[in-house]
JSON list of C-alpha atoms in Angstrom, two decimals:
[
{"chain": "A", "resi": 1, "resn": "MET", "atom": "CA", "xyz": [119.38, 66.02, -82.43]},
{"chain": "A", "resi": 2, "resn": "LEU", "atom": "CA", "xyz": [117.05, 68.92, -83.18]},
{"chain": "A", "resi": 3, "resn": "THR", "atom": "CA", "xyz": [118.22, 71.74, -85.35]},
{"chain": "A", "resi": 4, "resn": "GLY", "atom": "CA", "xyz": [117.73, 75.32, -84.21]},
{"chain": "A", "resi": 5, "resn": "LYS", "atom": "CA", "xyz": [114.71, 75.77, -86.53]},
{"chain": "A", "resi": 6, "resn": "ARG", "atom": "CA", "xyz": [112.98, 72.56, -85.38]},
{"chain": "A", "resi": 7, "resn": "ARG", "atom": "CA", "xyz": [113.68, 73.41, -81.75]},
{"chain": "A", "resi": 8, "resn": "LYS", "atom": "CA", "xyz": [112.04, 76.82, -82.27]},
{"chain": "A", "resi": 9, "resn": "ILE", "atom": "CA", "xyz": [108.96, 75.24, -83.91]},
{"chain": "A", "resi": 10, "resn": "LEU", "atom": "CA", "xyz": [108.65, 72.71, -81.08]},
{"chain": "A", "resi": 11, "resn": "LEU", "atom": "CA", "xyz": [108.88, 75.47, -78.47]},
{"chain": "A", "resi": 12, "resn": "ILE", "atom": "CA", "xyz": [106.19, 77.54, -80.21]},
{"chain": "A", "resi": 13, "resn": "THR", "atom": "CA", "xyz": [103.94, 74.48, -80.43]},
{"chain": "A", "resi": 14, "resn": "LEU", "atom": "CA", "xyz": [104.34, 73.72, -76.73]},
{"chain": "A", "resi": 15, "resn": "LEU", "atom": "CA", "xyz": [103.62, 77.34, -75.76]},
{"chain": "A", "resi": 16, "resn": "ALA", "atom": "CA", "xyz": [100.54, 77.45, -77.96]},
{"chain": "A", "resi": 17, "resn": "GLY", "atom": "CA", "xyz": [99.27, 74.23, -76.43]},
{"chain": "A", "resi": 18, "resn": "ALA", "atom": "CA", "xyz": [99.79, 75.53, -72.91]},
{"chain": "A", "resi": 19, "resn": "LEU", "atom": "CA", "xyz": [97.94, 78.74, -73.77]},
{"chain": "A", "resi": 20, "resn": "LEU", "atom": "CA", "xyz": [94.99, 76.86, -75.26]},
{"chain": "A", "resi": 21, "resn": "LEU", "atom": "CA", "xyz": [94.86, 74.58, -72.21]},
{"chain": "A", "resi": 22, "resn": "ALA", "atom": "CA", "xyz": [94.80, 77.57, -69.87]},
{"chain": "A", "resi": 23, "resn": "LEU", "atom": "CA", "xyz": [92.05, 79.26, -71.87]},
{"chain": "A", "resi": 24, "resn": "TRP", "atom": "CA", "xyz": [90.02, 76.07, -71.94]},
{"chain": "A", "resi": 25, "resn": "GLN", "atom": "CA", "xyz": [90.40, 75.58, -68.20]},
{"chain": "A", "resi": 26, "resn": "GLY", "atom": "CA", "xyz": [89.38, 79.17, -67.50]},
{"chain": "A", "resi": 27, "resn": "LEU", "atom": "CA", "xyz": [86.36, 78.89, -69.78]},
{"chain": "A", "resi": 28, "resn": "ALA", "atom": "CA", "xyz": [85.38, 75.61, -68.19]},
{"chain": "A", "resi": 29, "resn": "VAL", "atom": "CA", "xyz": [85.50, 77.11, -64.71]},
{"chain": "A", "resi": 30, "resn": "ALA", "atom": "CA", "xyz": [83.47, 80.13, -65.82]},
{"chain": "A", "resi": 31, "resn": "GLN", "atom": "CA", "xyz": [80.88, 78.00, -67.58]},
{"chain": "A", "resi": 32, "resn": "GLY", "atom": "CA", "xyz": [80.66, 75.72, -64.57]},
{"chain": "A", "resi": 33, "resn": "ARG", "atom": "CA", "xyz": [79.51, 78.65, -62.46]},
{"chain": "A", "resi": 34, "resn": "VAL", "atom": "CA", "xyz": [76.63, 79.63, -64.70]},
{"chain": "A", "resi": 35, "resn": "LEU", "atom": "CA", "xyz": [73.42, 78.73, -62.86]},
{"chain": "A", "resi": 36, "resn": "TYR", "atom": "CA", "xyz": [69.92, 78.41, -64.27]},
{"chain": "A", "resi": 37, "resn": "TRP", "atom": "CA", "xyz": [66.60, 76.67, -63.75]},
{"chain": "A", "resi": 38, "resn": "GLY", "atom": "CA", "xyz": [67.34, 73.09, -62.66]},
{"chain": "A", "resi": 39, "resn": "SER", "atom": "CA", "xyz": [70.88, 73.71, -61.39]},
{"chain": "A", "resi": 40, "resn": "ARG", "atom": "CA", "xyz": [71.80, 72.10, -58.09]},
{"chain": "A", "resi": 41, "resn": "GLY", "atom": "CA", "xyz": [74.61, 72.25, -55.57]},
{"chain": "A", "resi": 42, "resn": "ASN", "atom": "CA", "xyz": [76.58, 74.50, -53.25]},
{"chain": "A", "resi": 43, "resn": "ASP", "atom": "CA", "xyz": [76.76, 77.38, -55.73]},
{"chain": "A", "resi": 44, "resn": "VAL", "atom": "CA", "xyz": [72.96, 77.50, -55.77]},
{"chain": "A", "resi": 45, "resn": "ILE", "atom": "CA", "xyz": [72.97, 77.57, -51.97]},
{"chain": "A", "resi": 46, "resn": "LYS", "atom": "CA", "xyz": [75.35, 80.54, -52.07]},
{"chain": "A", "resi": 47, "resn": "VAL", "atom": "CA", "xyz": [73.03, 82.44, -54.39]},
{"chain": "A", "resi": 48, "resn": "GLN", "atom": "CA", "xyz": [69.91, 81.57, -52.40]},
{"chain": "A", "resi": 49, "resn": "SER", "atom": "CA", "xyz": [71.56, 82.59, -49.14]},
{"chain": "A", "resi": 50, "resn": "LYS", "atom": "CA", "xyz": [72.72, 85.92, -50.49]},
{"chain": "A", "resi": 51, "resn": "LEU", "atom": "CA", "xyz": [69.35, 86.72, -52.07]},
{"chain": "A", "resi": 52, "resn": "ASN", "atom": "CA", "xyz": [67.60, 85.71, -48.87]},
{"chain": "A", "resi": 53, "resn": "GLN", "atom": "CA", "xyz": [69.93, 87.95, -46.89]},
{"chain": "A", "resi": 54, "resn": "TRP", "atom": "CA", "xyz": [69.00, 90.91, -49.08]},
{"chain": "A", "resi": 55, "resn": "GLY", "atom": "CA", "xyz": [65.27, 90.19, -49.09]},
{"chain": "A", "resi": 56, "resn": "TYR", "atom": "CA", "xyz": [64.82, 88.87, -52.64]},
{"chain": "A", "resi": 57, "resn": "TYR", "atom": "CA", "xyz": [64.40, 85.17, -51.86]},
{"chain": "A", "resi": 58, "resn": "ARG", "atom": "CA", "xyz": [62.04, 83.63, -49.30]},
{"chain": "A", "resi": 59, "resn": "GLY", "atom": "CA", "xyz": [62.14, 79.98, -50.34]},
{"chain": "A", "resi": 60, "resn": "PRO", "atom": "CA", "xyz": [64.11, 77.11, -48.82]},
{"chain": "A", "resi": 61, "resn": "ILE", "atom": "CA", "xyz": [67.92, 77.24, -48.93]},
{"chain": "A", "resi": 62, "resn": "ASP", "atom": "CA", "xyz": [68.04, 73.81, -50.51]},
{"chain": "A", "resi": 63, "resn": "GLY", "atom": "CA", "xyz": [70.52, 74.10, -53.37]},
{"chain": "A", "resi": 64, "resn": "TYR", "atom": "CA", "xyz": [67.84, 73.62, -56.05]},
{"chain": "A", "resi": 65, "resn": "TYR", "atom": "CA", "xyz": [67.43, 76.36, -58.65]},
{"chain": "A", "resi": 66, "resn": "GLY", "atom": "CA", "xyz": [63.66, 76.35, -59.02]},
{"chain": "A", "resi": 67, "resn": "SER", "atom": "CA", "xyz": [61.00, 78.92, -59.87]},
{"chain": "A", "resi": 68, "resn": "LYS", "atom": "CA", "xyz": [61.39, 80.90, -56.63]},
{"chain": "A", "resi": 69, "resn": "THR", "atom": "CA", "xyz": [65.13, 81.20, -57.18]},
{"chain": "A", "resi": 70, "resn": "VAL", "atom": "CA", "xyz": [64.64, 82.27, -60.78]},
{"chain": "A", "resi": 71, "resn": "LYS", "atom": "CA", "xyz": [62.14, 84.94, -59.73]},
{"chain": "A", "resi": 72, "resn": "ALA", "atom": "CA", "xyz": [64.46, 86.23, -57.02]},
{"chain": "A", "resi": 73, "resn": "VAL", "atom": "CA", "xyz": [67.43, 86.36, -59.41]},
{"chain": "A", "resi": 74, "resn": "LYS", "atom": "CA", "xyz": [65.36, 88.29, -61.96]},
{"chain": "A", "resi": 75, "resn": "GLN", "atom": "CA", "xyz": [64.33, 90.83, -59.32]},
{"chain": "A", "resi": 76, "resn": "PHE", "atom": "CA", "xyz": [67.92, 91.24, -58.21]},
{"chain": "A", "resi": 77, "resn": "GLN", "atom": "CA", "xyz": [69.15, 91.63, -61.77]},
{"chain": "A", "resi": 78, "resn": "TYR", "atom": "CA", "xyz": [66.49, 94.23, -62.54]},
{"chain": "A", "resi": 79, "resn": "LYS", "atom": "CA", "xyz": [67.37, 96.19, -59.42]},
{"chain": "A", "resi": 80, "resn": "ASN", "atom": "CA", "xyz": [71.05, 96.21, -60.34]},
{"chain": "A", "resi": 81, "resn": "GLY", "atom": "CA", "xyz": [70.67, 97.16, -63.99]},
{"chain": "A", "resi": 82, "resn": "LEU", "atom": "CA", "xyz": [71.50, 93.71, -65.31]},
{"chain": "A", "resi": 83, "resn": "ARG", "atom": "CA", "xyz": [69.70, 91.71, -67.97]},
{"chain": "A", "resi": 84, "resn": "ALA", "atom": "CA", "xyz": [66.82, 90.13, -66.00]},
{"chain": "A", "resi": 85, "resn": "ASP", "atom": "CA", "xyz": [67.02, 86.66, -67.49]},
{"chain": "A", "resi": 86, "resn": "GLY", "atom": "CA", "xyz": [67.12, 84.67, -64.25]},
{"chain": "A", "resi": 87, "resn": "VAL", "atom": "CA", "xyz": [70.50, 83.16, -65.13]},
{"chain": "A", "resi": 88, "resn": "VAL", "atom": "CA", "xyz": [73.47, 83.64, -62.81]},
{"chain": "A", "resi": 89, "resn": "GLY", "atom": "CA", "xyz": [76.39, 84.34, -65.10]},
{"chain": "A", "resi": 90, "resn": "PRO", "atom": "CA", "xyz": [79.64, 86.22, -64.43]},
{"chain": "A", "resi": 91, "resn": "LYS", "atom": "CA", "xyz": [78.03, 89.68, -64.16]},
{"chain": "A", "resi": 92, "resn": "THR", "atom": "CA", "xyz": [75.37, 88.50, -61.74]},
{"chain": "A", "resi": 93, "resn": "TRP", "atom": "CA", "xyz": [77.95, 86.60, -59.68]},
{"chain": "A", "resi": 94, "resn": "ALA", "atom": "CA", "xyz": [79.98, 89.81, -59.45]},
{"chain": "A", "resi": 95, "resn": "ALA", "atom": "CA", "xyz": [76.94, 91.89, -58.50]},
{"chain": "A", "resi": 96, "resn": "LEU", "atom": "CA", "xyz": [76.16, 89.38, -55.77]},
{"chain": "A", "resi": 97, "resn": "GLY", "atom": "CA", "xyz": [79.64, 89.97, -54.39]},
{"chain": "A", "resi": 98, "resn": "PHE", "atom": "CA", "xyz": [81.24, 86.69, -55.41]},
{"chain": "A", "resi": 99, "resn": "PRO", "atom": "CA", "xyz": [84.54, 86.48, -57.33]},
{"chain": "A", "resi": 100, "resn": "THR", "atom": "CA", "xyz": [84.39, 85.24, -60.89]},
{"chain": "A", "resi": 101, "resn": "THR", "atom": "CA", "xyz": [86.95, 83.96, -63.35]},
{"chain": "A", "resi": 102, "resn": "VAL", "atom": "CA", "xyz": [86.22, 86.68, -65.87]},
{"chain": "A", "resi": 103, "resn": "SER", "atom": "CA", "xyz": [86.97, 90.37, -65.97]},
{"chain": "A", "resi": 104, "resn": "ALA", "atom": "CA", "xyz": [83.92, 91.34, -63.93]},
{"chain": "A", "resi": 105, "resn": "SER", "atom": "CA", "xyz": [85.70, 90.24, -60.80]},
{"chain": "A", "resi": 106, "resn": "ARG", "atom": "CA", "xyz": [84.73, 93.12, -58.57]},
{"chain": "A", "resi": 107, "resn": "PRO", "atom": "CA", "xyz": [81.53, 93.00, -56.53]},
{"chain": "A", "resi": 108, "resn": "GLY", "atom": "CA", "xyz": [78.43, 94.96, -57.41]},
{"chain": "A", "resi": 109, "resn": "ILE", "atom": "CA", "xyz": [76.99, 98.21, -56.24]},
{"chain": "A", "resi": 110, "resn": "SER", "atom": "CA", "xyz": [77.17, 97.65, -52.51]},
{"chain": "A", "resi": 111, "resn": "ARG", "atom": "CA", "xyz": [80.43, 95.73, -52.41]},
{"chain": "A", "resi": 112, "resn": "GLY", "atom": "CA", "xyz": [83.72, 96.67, -53.95]},
{"chain": "A", "resi": 113, "resn": "ILE", "atom": "CA", "xyz": [83.07, 100.36, -54.65]},
{"chain": "A", "resi": 114, "resn": "THR", "atom": "CA", "xyz": [86.39, 102.09, -54.16]},
{"chain": "A", "resi": 115, "resn": "ASP", "atom": "CA", "xyz": [85.60, 105.53, -55.50]},
{"chain": "A", "resi": 116, "resn": "ARG", "atom": "CA", "xyz": [86.69, 108.19, -53.02]},
{"chain": "A", "resi": 117, "resn": "ASP", "atom": "CA", "xyz": [83.33, 110.00, -53.15]},
{"chain": "A", "resi": 118, "resn": "GLN", "atom": "CA", "xyz": [81.50, 106.79, -52.25]},
{"chain": "A", "resi": 119, "resn": "VAL", "atom": "CA", "xyz": [83.85, 106.15, -49.34]},
{"chain": "A", "resi": 120, "resn": "THR", "atom": "CA", "xyz": [83.42, 109.70, -48.08]},
{"chain": "A", "resi": 121, "resn": "LEU", "atom": "CA", "xyz": [79.63, 109.58, -48.42]},
{"chain": "A", "resi": 122, "resn": "LEU", "atom": "CA", "xyz": [79.39, 106.32, -46.50]},
{"chain": "A", "resi": 123, "resn": "ALA", "atom": "CA", "xyz": [81.88, 107.52, -43.89]},
{"chain": "A", "resi": 124, "resn": "ARG", "atom": "CA", "xyz": [79.73, 110.60, -43.23]},
{"chain": "A", "resi": 125, "resn": "ILE", "atom": "CA", "xyz": [76.68, 108.57, -42.28]},
{"chain": "A", "resi": 126, "resn": "ILE", "atom": "CA", "xyz": [78.88, 106.28, -40.18]},
{"chain": "A", "resi": 127, "resn": "GLU", "atom": "CA", "xyz": [80.31, 109.30, -38.40]},
{"chain": "A", "resi": 128, "resn": "GLY", "atom": "CA", "xyz": [76.85, 110.72, -37.86]},
{"chain": "A", "resi": 129, "resn": "GLU", "atom": "CA", "xyz": [75.22, 107.54, -36.63]},
{"chain": "A", "resi": 130, "resn": "ALA", "atom": "CA", "xyz": [78.06, 105.70, -34.90]},
{"chain": "A", "resi": 131, "resn": "ALA", "atom": "CA", "xyz": [80.80, 108.15, -33.90]},
{"chain": "A", "resi": 132, "resn": "ASP", "atom": "CA", "xyz": [80.83, 106.85, -30.33]},
{"chain": "A", "resi": 133, "resn": "GLU", "atom": "CA", "xyz": [80.48, 103.19, -31.25]},
{"chain": "A", "resi": 134, "resn": "PRO", "atom": "CA", "xyz": [83.39, 100.69, -31.39]},
{"chain": "A", "resi": 135, "resn": "TYR", "atom": "CA", "xyz": [85.10, 100.19, -34.71]},
{"chain": "A", "resi": 136, "resn": "LEU", "atom": "CA", "xyz": [83.14, 97.02, -35.48]},
{"chain": "A", "resi": 137, "resn": "GLY", "atom": "CA", "xyz": [79.93, 98.94, -34.81]},
{"chain": "A", "resi": 138, "resn": "LYS", "atom": "CA", "xyz": [80.98, 101.55, -37.35]},
{"chain": "A", "resi": 139, "resn": "VAL", "atom": "CA", "xyz": [81.59, 98.89, -39.99]},
{"chain": "A", "resi": 140, "resn": "ALA", "atom": "CA", "xyz": [78.22, 97.36, -39.13]},
{"chain": "A", "resi": 141, "resn": "VAL", "atom": "CA", "xyz": [76.38, 100.64, -39.74]},
{"chain": "A", "resi": 142, "resn": "GLY", "atom": "CA", "xyz": [78.12, 100.96, -43.09]},
{"chain": "A", "resi": 143, "resn": "ALA", "atom": "CA", "xyz": [77.13, 97.39, -43.96]},
{"chain": "A", "resi": 144, "resn": "VAL", "atom": "CA", "xyz": [73.47, 98.08, -43.15]},
{"chain": "A", "resi": 145, "resn": "ILE", "atom": "CA", "xyz": [73.43, 100.99, -45.57]},
{"chain": "A", "resi": 146, "resn": "LEU", "atom": "CA", "xyz": [75.05, 98.88, -48.28]},
{"chain": "A", "resi": 147, "resn": "ASN", "atom": "CA", "xyz": [72.60, 96.05, -47.66]},
{"chain": "A", "resi": 148, "resn": "ARG", "atom": "CA", "xyz": [69.78, 98.52, -48.20]},
{"chain": "A", "resi": 149, "resn": "VAL", "atom": "CA", "xyz": [71.23, 99.46, -51.58]},
{"chain": "A", "resi": 150, "resn": "GLN", "atom": "CA", "xyz": [70.94, 95.81, -52.58]},
{"chain": "A", "resi": 151, "resn": "SER", "atom": "CA", "xyz": [67.48, 95.28, -51.09]},
{"chain": "A", "resi": 152, "resn": "PRO", "atom": "CA", "xyz": [64.42, 95.72, -53.35]},
{"chain": "A", "resi": 153, "resn": "ALA", "atom": "CA", "xyz": [62.74, 97.63, -50.51]},
{"chain": "A", "resi": 154, "resn": "PHE", "atom": "CA", "xyz": [65.14, 100.59, -50.71]},
{"chain": "A", "resi": 155, "resn": "PRO", "atom": "CA", "xyz": [66.65, 102.91, -53.35]},
{"chain": "A", "resi": 156, "resn": "ASN", "atom": "CA", "xyz": [69.35, 101.30, -55.45]},
{"chain": "A", "resi": 157, "resn": "THR", "atom": "CA", "xyz": [72.08, 103.89, -54.96]},
{"chain": "A", "resi": 158, "resn": "LEU", "atom": "CA", "xyz": [74.19, 104.79, -51.96]},
{"chain": "A", "resi": 159, "resn": "ALA", "atom": "CA", "xyz": [73.06, 108.41, -52.07]},
{"chain": "A", "resi": 160, "resn": "GLY", "atom": "CA", "xyz": [69.46, 107.33, -52.54]},
{"chain": "A", "resi": 161, "resn": "VAL", "atom": "CA", "xyz": [69.54, 105.24, -49.37]},
{"chain": "A", "resi": 162, "resn": "ILE", "atom": "CA", "xyz": [71.38, 107.82, -47.28]},
{"chain": "A", "resi": 163, "resn": "TYR", "atom": "CA", "xyz": [69.17, 110.73, -48.30]},
{"chain": "A", "resi": 164, "resn": "GLN", "atom": "CA", "xyz": [65.90, 108.82, -48.26]},
{"chain": "A", "resi": 165, "resn": "PRO", "atom": "CA", "xyz": [63.50, 111.06, -46.28]},
{"chain": "A", "resi": 166, "resn": "LEU", "atom": "CA", "xyz": [63.46, 110.31, -42.54]},
{"chain": "A", "resi": 167, "resn": "ALA", "atom": "CA", "xyz": [65.85, 107.39, -42.98]},
{"chain": "A", "resi": 168, "resn": "PHE", "atom": "CA", "xyz": [68.69, 108.71, -40.82]},
{"chain": "A", "resi": 169, "resn": "GLU", "atom": "CA", "xyz": [68.46, 111.21, -37.99]},
{"chain": "A", "resi": 170, "resn": "SER", "atom": "CA", "xyz": [72.06, 112.31, -38.45]},
{"chain": "A", "resi": 171, "resn": "VAL", "atom": "CA", "xyz": [71.29, 113.63, -41.94]},
{"chain": "A", "resi": 172, "resn": "ALA", "atom": "CA", "xyz": [68.34, 115.64, -40.63]},
{"chain": "A", "resi": 173, "resn": "ASN", "atom": "CA", "xyz": [70.17, 117.11, -37.61]},
{"chain": "A", "resi": 174, "resn": "GLY", "atom": "CA", "xyz": [73.48, 117.70, -39.36]},
{"chain": "A", "resi": 175, "resn": "GLN", "atom": "CA", "xyz": [75.58, 115.23, -37.38]},
{"chain": "A", "resi": 176, "resn": "ALA", "atom": "CA", "xyz": [76.52, 113.51, -40.62]},
{"chain": "A", "resi": 177, "resn": "TYR", "atom": "CA", "xyz": [78.38, 116.60, -41.76]},
{"chain": "A", "resi": 178, "resn": "ARG", "atom": "CA", "xyz": [80.85, 116.76, -38.89]},
{"chain": "A", "resi": 179, "resn": "PRO", "atom": "CA", "xyz": [84.56, 116.41, -39.68]},
{"chain": "A", "resi": 180, "resn": "LEU", "atom": "CA", "xyz": [85.29, 112.82, -40.57]},
{"chain": "A", "resi": 181, "resn": "SER", "atom": "CA", "xyz": [87.43, 110.67, -38.34]},
{"chain": "A", "resi": 182, "resn": "GLU", "atom": "CA", "xyz": [90.07, 108.34, -39.69]},
{"chain": "A", "resi": 183, "resn": "GLU", "atom": "CA", "xyz": [88.19, 105.45, -38.09]},
{"chain": "A", "resi": 184, "resn": "SER", "atom": "CA", "xyz": [84.93, 106.23, -39.90]},
{"chain": "A", "resi": 185, "resn": "LEU", "atom": "CA", "xyz": [86.77, 106.42, -43.21]},
{"chain": "A", "resi": 186, "resn": "ARG", "atom": "CA", "xyz": [88.47, 103.10, -42.52]},
{"chain": "A", "resi": 187, "resn": "ALA", "atom": "CA", "xyz": [85.17, 101.52, -41.49]},
{"chain": "A", "resi": 188, "resn": "ALA", "atom": "CA", "xyz": [83.54, 102.74, -44.70]},
{"chain": "A", "resi": 189, "resn": "GLN", "atom": "CA", "xyz": [86.31, 101.24, -46.78]},
{"chain": "A", "resi": 190, "resn": "GLN", "atom": "CA", "xyz": [86.03, 97.91, -44.98]},
{"chain": "A", "resi": 191, "resn": "ALA", "atom": "CA", "xyz": [82.25, 97.79, -45.39]},
{"chain": "A", "resi": 192, "resn": "LEU", "atom": "CA", "xyz": [82.61, 98.61, -49.06]},
{"chain": "A", "resi": 193, "resn": "SER", "atom": "CA", "xyz": [85.16, 95.82, -49.41]},
{"chain": "A", "resi": 194, "resn": "GLY", "atom": "CA", "xyz": [82.45, 93.35, -48.38]},
{"chain": "A", "resi": 195, "resn": "PHE", "atom": "CA", "xyz": [82.79, 92.89, -44.61]},
{"chain": "A", "resi": 196, "resn": "ASP", "atom": "CA", "xyz": [79.34, 92.65, -42.99]},
{"chain": "A", "resi": 197, "resn": "PRO", "atom": "CA", "xyz": [79.48, 91.86, -39.25]},
{"chain": "A", "resi": 198, "resn": "THR", "atom": "CA", "xyz": [75.67, 92.07, -39.03]},
{"chain": "A", "resi": 199, "resn": "GLY", "atom": "CA", "xyz": [74.93, 89.08, -41.25]},
{"chain": "A", "resi": 200, "resn": "GLY", "atom": "CA", "xyz": [72.69, 90.99, -43.63]},
{"chain": "A", "resi": 201, "resn": "ALA", "atom": "CA", "xyz": [70.92, 93.54, -41.41]},
{"chain": "A", "resi": 202, "resn": "LEU", "atom": "CA", "xyz": [68.74, 96.24, -42.95]},
{"chain": "A", "resi": 203, "resn": "TYR", "atom": "CA", "xyz": [67.98, 98.17, -39.76]},
{"chain": "A", "resi": 204, "resn": "PHE", "atom": "CA", "xyz": [69.79, 99.30, -36.64]},
{"chain": "A", "resi": 205, "resn": "TRP", "atom": "CA", "xyz": [68.79, 101.28, -33.60]},
{"chain": "A", "resi": 206, "resn": "ASN", "atom": "CA", "xyz": [69.84, 102.17, -30.09]},
{"chain": "A", "resi": 207, "resn": "PRO", "atom": "CA", "xyz": [67.39, 100.51, -27.68]},
{"chain": "A", "resi": 208, "resn": "ALA", "atom": "CA", "xyz": [68.22, 103.12, -25.05]},
{"chain": "A", "resi": 209, "resn": "LYS", "atom": "CA", "xyz": [66.60, 105.76, -27.22]},
{"chain": "A", "resi": 210, "resn": "ARG", "atom": "CA", "xyz": [62.95, 106.23, -28.09]},
{"chain": "A", "resi": 211, "resn": "VAL", "atom": "CA", "xyz": [62.15, 104.36, -31.30]},
{"chain": "A", "resi": 212, "resn": "SER", "atom": "CA", "xyz": [59.07, 103.25, -33.17]},
{"chain": "A", "resi": 213, "resn": "SER", "atom": "CA", "xyz": [57.50, 100.08, -31.79]},
{"chain": "A", "resi": 214, "resn": "TRP", "atom": "CA", "xyz": [57.45, 98.78, -35.38]},
{"chain": "A", "resi": 215, "resn": "ILE", "atom": "CA", "xyz": [61.21, 98.40, -35.43]},
{"chain": "A", "resi": 216, "resn": "TRP", "atom": "CA", "xyz": [61.02, 95.75, -32.70]},
{"chain": "A", "resi": 217, "resn": "SER", "atom": "CA", "xyz": [58.98, 93.55, -35.05]},
{"chain": "A", "resi": 218, "resn": "ARG", "atom": "CA", "xyz": [62.04, 93.04, -37.23]},
{"chain": "A", "resi": 219, "resn": "PRO", "atom": "CA", "xyz": [64.07, 89.80, -36.80]},
{"chain": "A", "resi": 220, "resn": "ILE", "atom": "CA", "xyz": [67.05, 90.76, -34.64]},
{"chain": "A", "resi": 221, "resn": "LEU", "atom": "CA", "xyz": [70.38, 89.40, -35.86]},
{"chain": "A", "resi": 222, "resn": "THR", "atom": "CA", "xyz": [72.92, 90.75, -33.42]},
{"chain": "A", "resi": 223, "resn": "GLN", "atom": "CA", "xyz": [73.96, 93.61, -31.17]},
{"chain": "A", "resi": 224, "resn": "ILE", "atom": "CA", "xyz": [77.25, 95.43, -31.57]},
{"chain": "A", "resi": 225, "resn": "GLY", "atom": "CA", "xyz": [78.10, 98.14, -29.08]},
{"chain": "A", "resi": 226, "resn": "ARG", "atom": "CA", "xyz": [74.88, 99.99, -28.29]},
{"chain": "A", "resi": 227, "resn": "HIS", "atom": "CA", "xyz": [73.18, 99.25, -31.60]},
{"chain": "A", "resi": 228, "resn": "VAL", "atom": "CA", "xyz": [70.78, 96.39, -32.29]},
{"chain": "A", "resi": 229, "resn": "PHE", "atom": "CA", "xyz": [70.85, 95.10, -35.87]},
{"chain": "A", "resi": 230, "resn": "ALA", "atom": "CA", "xyz": [67.89, 93.45, -37.56]},
{"chain": "A", "resi": 231, "resn": "ARG", "atom": "CA", "xyz": [66.71, 92.26, -40.95]}
]
């Protein structure tokens, strides 16, 4: 029969072992998600798909981490202020909008921003551009703006995209500064949380209005309400 002292030592030993096992398992999971040249599998497909969606990657979605994937990852990292080493570690996973097993579990600049000013800023452009659209259409407009933040073809901040000259009519004509509706605020929050009903669109327009013929050259992804969404 164990004495009180031995029982205490045994309990401490078991707890320490459990803690070490948990740490080892967590580290193993995190290390398993680090991708680099030569990596293969579904995680590589996830990265390729996301980078393709945002305009960084134009190669095959084949699950092989080759030179084109490395180049695309480096461009994405540079755009998002990360170390451009071409390796997908926890910070790059987070910036891509995927959960990680380490502290950087929130998405990057276009996904997961919860700051009230960011929500209000995004809601203003949603209100200006999609006040009469269904709720899903409002979320979609917000998602387009956030996709632009991630794209190498646009400024890398929310304000930079919204106030880019001639980018949005509602900024120029003042419609974006109308009183905000509860629905636009909610749509902004949902877009910022990561919901993208457009599938990665960078452009939207109302085909009933006069638009540049160039916009019709973009690959159309979907239509929600009266807006067409394209990459």
